[in-house]
Amino acid sequence: MQRAAADPEIEVKRRDPIPEDVDPAIEALVEEIICKVADKWTMLIIEALHEHGTLRYTQLRKIVGGISQKMLTQTVRRLEEDGLVLRTVHPVIPPHVDYTLTPMGDSLSKAFCGVWIWAEKHYDEVQAARSAFAARER
Amino acid sequence: MQRAAADPEIEVKRRDPIPEDVDPAIEALVEEIICKVADKWTMLIIEALHEHGTLRYTQLRKIVGGISQKMLTQTVRRLEEDGLVLRTVHPVIPPHVDYTLTPMGDSLSKAFCGVWIWAEKHYDEVQAARSAFAARER
DNA sequence: CCGGATCCGCAGGGATACTG
DNA sequence: CAGTATCCCTGCGGATCCGG
């Protein structure tokens, strides 16, 4: 992450006057999590595991089409580290590694759900907006 | 984006047997939108606009602390192109540009809401998981 | 053979200076 | 004030090698 602290001087009117007495440290932490989670591969991997339950490394790689081995390993390791994914190594030959969402990971995928539904519901509207924008630009 | 098509040969059991007869082209489009939307700066900008209603360029830049001018302009332009953000230029000197969420952008921010709530609710659990992971690794 | 660590080339993001 | 243009460097992705 590593983002500068927000300048306290800015004055903007809040639309909905939330009782915003949250600890700025907490807020930073939440934002840090958001930044980790707001990642293309993270969302796609969590979604894949949510849909299929348990997957092996190669299965995951195929389902999340287009991801490099490096990014898959990297992302999945960070998810394990954050307690969102359970990684089980079966010490056999050839190797066999299973990935599953933890309960917390599952709850996150539920939270993502709204975004997926939004995307399914609005993709045509987005397309239309793009056309309109392109036409307007000319 | 640019991601390889999923290999049709993979066979994995679905956890919840969704009536998944969706057009793969549609699915690709949805995924394309997800990939655009699952972006750190995108989420932060949309959230900022959702919280504050209407913002000028510099206000937005301060609130979304740490973003470079390039990424702010770039992201906000793509949001405008996709019909999520309305950009209003007041032809005065010095220039004055307002950014607001369109109704569609607002609906997306509502969809994001679940993720924000999740982050607020689970950040301590994530912290704990990280500690546990670090301890286990040693 | 599967999972993943390593090396490298290149696109994409950050910092800075400049303009209407 | 709100960008655009430029340079630079990190970090992604592809290829390759390795350990079990």
Coordinates of C-alpha atoms (C1' of nucleotides) in Angstrom, one line a residue:
Chain A
M1 CA 0.0 0.0 0.0
Q2 CA 1.9 2.9 1.4
R3 CA -0.3 5.9 0.9
A4 CA 0.2 9.4 2.3
A5 CA -2.1 10.4 5.1
A6 CA -5.0 12.5 4.0
D7 CA -4.5 16.2 4.4
P8 CA -6.6 17.4 7.3
E9 CA -7.1 20.8 5.7
I10 CA -9.6 19.7 3.1
E11 CA -13.1 20.8 3.8
V12 CA -15.9 19.1 2.0
K13 CA -19.5 18.7 2.8
R14 CA -20.5 15.1 3.6
R15 CA -23.6 13.9 1.8
D16 CA -24.8 11.7 4.6
P17 CA -23.6 12.9 8.0
I18 CA -22.2 9.6 9.2
P19 CA -21.2 9.7 12.9
E20 CA -17.6 9.6 11.7
D21 CA -15.6 9.4 14.9
V22 CA -13.6 6.4 13.7
D23 CA -10.0 6.1 14.7
P24 CA -7.8 7.2 11.7
A25 CA -5.5 4.3 12.5
I26 CA -8.4 1.9 12.1
E27 CA -9.5 3.6 9.0
A28 CA -6.0 3.2 7.5
L29 CA -6.1 -0.5 8.4
V30 CA -9.4 -0.9 6.7
E31 CA -8.2 0.9 3.7
E32 CA -5.1 -1.3 3.6
I33 CA -7.3 -4.4 3.5
I34 CA -9.4 -2.8 0.8
C35 CA -6.3 -2.2 -1.3
K36 CA -5.2 -5.8 -0.9
V37 CA -8.6 -7.1 -1.7
A38 CA -9.4 -4.7 -4.6
D39 CA -7.2 -6.7 -6.9
K40 CA -8.1 -8.4 -10.1
W41 CA -6.6 -11.8 -9.3
T42 CA -7.7 -11.7 -5.7
M43 CA -11.3 -11.3 -6.6
L44 CA -11.2 -13.9 -9.4
I45 CA -9.5 -16.5 -7.2
I46 CA -11.9 -16.0 -4.3
E47 CA -14.8 -16.2 -6.7
A48 CA -13.4 -19.4 -8.2
L49 CA -13.0 -21.0 -4.8
H50 CA -16.4 -19.8 -3.8
E51 CA -18.0 -21.4 -6.8
H52 CA -16.1 -24.7 -6.8
G53 CA -15.4 -25.3 -3.1
T54 CA -12.0 -27.0 -3.1
L55 CA -9.5 -26.8 -6.0
R56 CA -6.0 -28.0 -6.7
Y57 CA -3.3 -25.6 -7.9
T58 CA -3.7 -26.5 -11.6
Q59 CA -7.5 -26.5 -11.5
L60 CA -7.4 -23.0 -10.0
R61 CA -5.0 -21.9 -12.7
K62 CA -7.2 -23.1 -15.5
I63 CA -10.4 -21.6 -14.0
V64 CA -8.8 -18.3 -13.4
G65 CA -7.7 -18.2 -17.0
G66 CA -4.7 -16.1 -17.9
I67 CA -3.0 -15.9 -14.6
S68 CA 0.7 -16.6 -14.5
Q69 CA 2.0 -19.2 -12.1
K70 CA 3.9 -16.5 -10.2
M71 CA 0.8 -14.4 -9.6
L72 CA -1.3 -17.4 -8.7
T73 CA 1.2 -18.5 -6.1
Q74 CA 1.8 -15.0 -4.8
T75 CA -1.9 -14.1 -4.5
V76 CA -2.9 -17.4 -3.0
R77 CA -0.1 -17.2 -0.4
R78 CA -1.2 -13.8 0.6
L79 CA -4.7 -15.0 1.0
E80 CA -3.5 -17.9 3.1
E81 CA -1.5 -15.4 5.2
D82 CA -4.5 -13.2 5.7
G83 CA -6.6 -16.2 6.8
L84 CA -8.9 -16.2 3.8
V85 CA -7.7 -19.4 2.2
L86 CA -6.8 -22.8 3.7
R87 CA -3.8 -24.4 1.9
T88 CA -3.5 -28.2 2.4
V89 CA -0.4 -30.0 1.2
H90 CA -0.7 -33.7 0.6
P91 CA 2.8 -35.2 0.8
V92 CA 2.5 -37.6 -2.1
I93 CA 4.2 -38.0 -5.4
P94 CA 3.1 -36.3 -7.6
P95 CA 2.4 -33.4 -5.2
H96 CA -1.2 -32.6 -4.4
V97 CA -2.2 -29.2 -2.9
D98 CA -5.8 -28.2 -2.1
Y99 CA -7.1 -24.7 -1.7
T100 CA -10.4 -23.8 0.1
L101 CA -11.9 -20.7 1.5
T102 CA -11.9 -20.4 5.2
P103 CA -15.2 -19.2 6.9
M104 CA -13.8 -15.7 6.8
G105 CA -12.8 -16.0 3.1
D106 CA -16.3 -17.3 2.4
S107 CA -17.8 -14.3 4.1
L108 CA -15.7 -12.0 2.0
S109 CA -16.8 -13.8 -1.2
K110 CA -20.4 -13.1 0.0
A111 CA -19.5 -9.5 0.3
F112 CA -18.1 -9.5 -3.2
C113 CA -21.3 -11.0 -4.4
G114 CA -23.0 -7.7 -4.7
V115 CA -20.3 -6.5 -7.1
W116 CA -20.7 -9.5 -9.3
I117 CA -24.5 -9.0 -9.4
W118 CA -24.0 -5.4 -10.2
A119 CA -21.7 -6.3 -13.1
E120 CA -24.1 -8.7 -14.5
K121 CA -26.9 -6.3 -14.2
H122 CA -25.2 -3.3 -15.6
Y123 CA -22.7 -4.5 -18.2
D124 CA -24.9 -3.5 -21.1
E125 CA -25.5 -0.1 -19.6
V126 CA -21.7 0.3 -19.4
Q127 CA -21.4 -0.7 -23.0
A128 CA -24.0 1.9 -24.0
A129 CA -22.2 4.6 -21.9
R130 CA -18.9 3.8 -23.7
S131 CA -20.6 4.1 -27.1
A132 CA -22.1 7.4 -26.1
F133 CA -18.8 8.6 -24.8
A134 CA -17.0 7.7 -28.0
A135 CA -19.7 9.4 -30.1
R136 CA -19.5 12.6 -27.9
E137 CA -15.7 12.7 -28.1
R138 CA -15.8 13.0 -31.9
Chain B
M1 CA -7.5 -7.5 -19.4
Q2 CA -6.7 -10.0 -22.1
R3 CA -7.1 -13.3 -20.5
A4 CA -7.0 -16.8 -22.1
A5 CA -10.3 -18.6 -22.4
A6 CA -10.9 -21.2 -19.7
D7 CA -10.0 -24.6 -20.8
P8 CA -13.2 -26.5 -21.2
E9 CA -11.6 -29.8 -20.2
I10 CA -11.4 -29.1 -16.5
E11 CA -14.0 -30.9 -14.5
V12 CA -14.8 -29.7 -11.0
K13 CA -17.8 -30.2 -8.9
R14 CA -19.8 -27.0 -8.3
R15 CA -20.7 -26.4 -4.7
D16 CA -24.0 -24.8 -5.4
P17 CA -25.5 -26.0 -8.6
I18 CA -26.3 -22.7 -10.1
P19 CA -28.4 -22.9 -13.3
E20 CA -25.2 -21.8 -15.1
D21 CA -26.4 -21.6 -18.7
V22 CA -25.0 -18.1 -19.2
D23 CA -23.5 -17.0 -22.5
P24 CA -19.6 -17.3 -22.2
A25 CA -19.4 -14.0 -24.1
I26 CA -21.5 -12.4 -21.4
E27 CA -19.5 -14.0 -18.7
A28 CA -16.3 -12.6 -20.3
L29 CA -17.8 -9.1 -20.4
V30 CA -18.8 -9.3 -16.8
E31 CA -15.3 -10.4 -15.9
E32 CA -13.9 -7.6 -17.9
I33 CA -16.0 -5.2 -15.9
I34 CA -14.9 -6.9 -12.7
C35 CA -11.3 -6.5 -13.6
K36 CA -11.7 -2.8 -14.3
V37 CA -13.7 -2.3 -11.1
A38 CA -11.5 -4.4 -8.9
D39 CA -8.9 -1.8 -8.8
K40 CA -7.5 -0.1 -5.8
W41 CA -7.9 3.5 -7.1
T42 CA -11.2 2.8 -8.7
M43 CA -12.7 1.6 -5.4
L44 CA -11.2 4.5 -3.4
I45 CA -12.4 7.2 -5.9
I46 CA -15.9 5.8 -6.0
E47 CA -16.0 5.6 -2.3
A48 CA -14.8 9.2 -1.9
L49 CA -17.5 10.4 -4.3
H50 CA -20.1 8.4 -2.6
E51 CA -19.2 9.9 0.8
H52 CA -18.8 13.5 -0.3
G53 CA -21.3 13.8 -3.2
T54 CA -19.5 16.2 -5.5
L55 CA -15.8 16.9 -5.6
R56 CA -13.3 19.0 -7.5
Y57 CA -10.1 17.5 -8.9
T58 CA -7.9 18.7 -6.1
Q59 CA -10.3 17.7 -3.4
L60 CA -10.6 14.3 -4.8
R61 CA -6.8 14.1 -4.9
K62 CA -6.5 15.0 -1.3
I63 CA -9.2 12.7 -0.1
V64 CA -7.9 9.7 -2.0
G65 CA -4.5 10.3 -0.4
G66 CA -1.4 9.1 -2.2
I67 CA -2.7 8.9 -5.7
S68 CA -0.6 10.4 -8.4
Q69 CA -2.1 12.9 -10.8
K70 CA -1.6 10.5 -13.7
M71 CA -3.6 7.7 -12.1
L72 CA -6.3 10.1 -10.8
T73 CA -6.9 11.5 -14.2
Q74 CA -6.6 8.2 -15.9
T75 CA -9.0 6.4 -13.5
V76 CA -11.5 9.2 -13.4
R77 CA -11.6 9.4 -17.2
R78 CA -12.2 5.7 -17.5
L79 CA -15.0 6.0 -14.9
E80 CA -16.5 8.8 -17.0
E81 CA -16.2 6.7 -20.1
D82 CA -18.0 3.8 -18.5
G83 CA -20.8 6.1 -17.4
L84 CA -20.1 5.8 -13.7
V85 CA -18.9 9.4 -13.1
L86 CA -20.2 12.7 -14.4
R87 CA -17.5 15.2 -15.2
T88 CA -18.5 18.8 -15.4
V89 CA -16.1 21.5 -16.7
H90 CA -16.9 25.1 -15.8
P91 CA -15.2 27.3 -18.4
V92 CA -13.8 29.8 -16.0
I93 CA -10.4 31.0 -15.0
P94 CA -9.0 29.4 -13.0
P95 CA -10.6 26.1 -14.3
H96 CA -13.2 24.4 -12.2
V97 CA -14.1 20.7 -12.8
D98 CA -16.7 18.8 -10.7
Y99 CA -16.9 15.1 -10.4
T100 CA -20.1 13.2 -9.2
L101 CA -21.3 9.7 -9.4
T102 CA -24.0 9.0 -11.9
P103 CA -27.0 6.9 -10.7
M104 CA -25.2 3.8 -12.1
G105 CA -22.0 4.8 -10.3
D106 CA -24.0 5.3 -7.1
S107 CA -25.4 1.8 -7.5
L108 CA -21.9 0.4 -7.8
S109 CA -20.8 2.1 -4.7
K110 CA -23.7 0.5 -2.9
A111 CA -22.5 -2.8 -4.2
F112 CA -19.0 -2.1 -2.9
C113 CA -20.5 -1.3 0.5
G114 CA -20.6 -4.9 1.5
V115 CA -16.9 -5.1 1.0
W116 CA -16.2 -2.1 3.1
I117 CA -18.4 -3.4 5.9
W118 CA -16.6 -6.7 5.7
A119 CA -13.2 -5.0 6.0
E120 CA -14.3 -3.0 9.0
K121 CA -15.7 -6.1 10.6
H122 CA -12.8 -8.4 10.0
Y123 CA -9.7 -6.4 10.0
D124 CA -8.7 -7.6 13.5
E125 CA -9.3 -11.1 12.5
V126 CA -7.0 -10.6 9.5
Q127 CA -4.4 -9.2 11.8
A128 CA -4.7 -12.3 14.0
A129 CA -4.4 -14.6 11.1
R130 CA -1.2 -12.8 9.9
S131 CA 0.3 -13.2 13.4
A132 CA -0.6 -16.9 13.5
F133 CA 0.8 -17.4 10.0
A134 CA 4.1 -15.7 10.9
A135 CA 4.4 -17.8 14.1
R136 CA 3.6 -21.0 12.2
E137 CA 6.2 -20.2 9.5
R138 CA 9.0 -20.1 12.0
Chain C
dC1 C1' 4.6 -34.9 -13.4
dC2 C1' 3.0 -31.1 -10.0
dG3 C1' 3.8 -27.1 -7.4
dG4 C1' 6.7 -23.2 -7.2
dA5 C1' 11.2 -20.6 -7.0
dT6 C1' 14.2 -17.7 -10.0
dC7 C1' 15.7 -14.7 -13.7
dC8 C1' 14.7 -11.2 -17.1
dG9 C1' 12.2 -8.0 -20.4
dC10 C1' 8.7 -4.8 -20.6
dA11 C1' 4.3 -2.3 -19.6
dG12 C1' 2.3 0.4 -16.1
dG13 C1' 2.5 3.5 -12.1
dG14 C1' 5.0 7.4 -9.4
dA15 C1' 7.4 11.9 -9.2
dT16 C1' 8.4 16.1 -11.3
dA17 C1' 8.1 20.0 -14.5
dC18 C1' 5.4 22.5 -17.6
dT19 C1' 0.9 24.7 -19.9
dG20 C1' -3.9 26.8 -20.9
Chain D
dC1 C1' -6.7 24.9 -10.9
dA2 C1' -6.7 21.1 -13.7
dG3 C1' -4.6 18.8 -16.2
dT4 C1' -0.5 17.1 -20.0
dA5 C1' 4.3 15.5 -20.9
dT6 C1' 8.3 13.4 -19.5
dC7 C1' 11.4 10.3 -17.2
dC8 C1' 12.2 6.6 -14.2
dC9 C1' 11.7 2.5 -11.7
dT10 C1' 8.8 -0.9 -9.6
dG11 C1' 6.4 -5.0 -10.3
dC12 C1' 3.8 -8.0 -13.6
dG13 C1' 4.1 -11.8 -16.8
dG14 C1' 6.8 -15.4 -19.6
dA15 C1' 10.3 -18.7 -19.7
dT16 C1' 13.1 -21.7 -17.4
dC17 C1' 14.8 -24.5 -13.8
dC18 C1' 14.2 -27.4 -9.5
dG19 C1' 12.6 -30.5 -5.7
dG20 C1' 9.9 -34.1 -4.4

